[in-house]
Amino acid sequence: MKGDPTPLESFFPYRLAVGAERFSQALAEVYGANFGLSREEWRLLFLLAGETQVTSLDLARRTTLDKVQVSRASQRLVDKGLITRCVASEDRRLRLYACTEKGRALFASALPDVQDRAARILNAMSPEDKQALNQGLSALIRALERTAADSA
């Protein structure tokens, strides 16, 4: 029947990925066009702006970026003077990252615009739908943590 979703379009993981990607692209329009940052750079800067120092392992884990993405994005941020990177003295395989004052200032300028875009998107939803989305995401994350612990 015409208009019915295909099996892919009704597959929950696909729908979740499409929604997350579209939301992310809408935010990337703000920090990309207005502040010259890629999605990977924004994720690193977002994390580093709130921390004193973060290891390369923590960056990869907390941003869902792989080691290559972290390495390339961090190099661009270093080149822009937004972060610093050095070798960890206790483990020379690790890199330590920190946000510079210039990086913190850029993040502080960009964050309100990004938050405004996110709020405008979410405010297009009913309060009930927003609450359901938040509850559903929280439940999904808890389920993923439980099943990951069960698998270990």
XYZ file of C-alpha atoms in Angstrom:
152
model
C 0.000 0.000 0.000
C 1.393 3.411 -0.975
C 2.427 5.607 1.973
C 3.202 2.728 4.335
C 6.711 2.888 5.771
C 9.247 0.428 4.441
C 10.645 -2.115 6.888
C 13.766 0.055 7.208
C 11.757 3.203 7.943
C 9.863 1.445 10.725
C 12.986 -0.210 12.211
C 13.613 1.503 15.584
C 17.439 1.697 15.374
C 17.169 3.330 11.947
C 14.553 5.840 13.131
C 16.646 6.698 16.178
C 19.761 7.211 14.042
C 17.893 9.402 11.537
C 16.399 11.547 14.294
C 19.733 11.948 16.064
C 21.515 12.773 12.792
C 18.951 15.385 11.760
C 19.016 17.003 15.198
C 22.814 17.027 15.141
C 22.873 18.556 11.646
C 20.505 21.320 12.750
C 22.877 22.215 15.593
C 25.937 21.890 13.344
C 24.478 24.605 11.125
C 24.898 26.981 14.066
C 28.393 26.152 15.324
C 29.654 25.388 11.835
C 28.430 28.493 10.006
C 28.791 30.937 12.886
C 31.900 29.625 14.627
C 33.763 27.514 12.036
C 33.681 24.265 13.975
C 33.081 20.753 12.687
C 30.834 18.361 14.601
C 33.864 16.535 16.007
C 35.557 19.787 17.015
C 32.360 20.972 18.735
C 32.072 17.735 20.721
C 35.669 17.982 21.914
C 35.387 21.670 22.748
C 32.076 21.112 24.560
C 33.662 18.478 26.781
C 36.956 20.270 27.331
C 35.385 23.639 28.159
C 33.951 22.140 31.334
C 37.037 20.211 32.442
C 40.536 21.054 33.616
C 42.199 18.272 31.631
C 40.980 15.153 29.833
C 42.878 12.118 28.524
C 42.587 10.870 24.958
C 40.828 7.728 26.207
C 38.211 9.765 28.074
C 37.654 12.011 25.064
C 36.975 9.034 22.821
C 34.713 7.389 25.384
C 32.733 10.471 26.363
C 32.271 11.931 22.859
C 31.549 8.656 20.995
C 34.350 9.545 18.590
C 37.006 7.000 17.673
C 40.722 7.592 18.255
C 41.326 8.802 14.695
C 38.449 11.308 14.873
C 39.720 12.574 18.228
C 43.243 12.894 16.863
C 42.238 14.798 13.721
C 39.710 17.088 15.406
C 42.046 17.826 18.297
C 44.846 18.726 15.875
C 42.547 21.230 14.144
C 41.566 22.703 17.527
C 45.242 22.944 18.538
C 45.993 24.676 15.221
C 43.191 27.169 15.934
C 44.587 27.825 19.425
C 41.420 26.540 21.110
C 42.943 23.603 23.022
C 46.315 22.278 24.097
C 47.578 18.710 23.837
C 50.556 17.101 25.540
C 51.877 13.636 26.297
C 50.934 12.225 29.698
C 54.013 11.766 31.857
C 52.635 8.638 33.598
C 51.709 6.888 30.318
C 53.380 8.153 27.153
C 50.705 6.472 25.012
C 48.084 8.875 26.372
C 47.544 12.493 25.385
C 46.203 15.099 27.784
C 43.907 17.787 26.423
C 42.868 21.118 27.913
C 40.842 24.069 26.684
C 42.635 27.404 26.237
C 41.123 30.726 27.293
C 40.475 31.397 23.600
C 38.669 28.045 23.383
C 36.582 28.761 26.477
C 35.635 32.178 25.096
C 34.583 30.725 21.741
C 32.576 28.012 23.472
C 30.893 30.578 25.731
C 29.941 32.593 22.628
C 28.652 29.584 20.683
C 26.761 27.732 23.405
C 23.793 30.135 23.756
C 23.190 30.043 19.980
C 23.369 26.244 19.912
C 21.096 25.974 22.945
C 18.635 28.366 21.299
C 18.500 26.218 18.147
C 17.989 23.057 20.217
C 15.258 24.733 22.257
C 13.453 25.948 19.131
C 13.418 22.406 17.749
C 12.254 20.857 21.015
C 9.680 23.587 21.588
C 8.041 22.578 18.317
C 6.986 19.466 20.251
C 4.149 19.360 22.743
C 5.184 19.340 26.419
C 3.871 15.775 26.661
C 5.972 14.650 23.697
C 9.097 16.325 25.117
C 8.535 14.604 28.461
C 7.966 11.263 26.739
C 11.124 11.726 24.662
C 13.212 12.501 27.746
C 11.768 9.539 29.635
C 12.264 7.242 26.651
C 15.886 8.287 26.134
C 16.617 7.841 29.837
C 15.018 4.392 29.779
C 16.968 3.431 26.647
C 20.273 4.497 28.195
C 19.526 2.567 31.390
C 18.606 -0.530 29.351
C 21.821 -0.258 27.356
C 23.861 0.048 30.548
C 22.100 -2.988 32.061
C 22.581 -5.152 28.987
C 26.218 -4.068 28.667
C 26.803 -5.042 32.299
C 25.029 -8.366 31.705
C 27.262 -9.064 28.698
C 30.474 -8.337 30.593
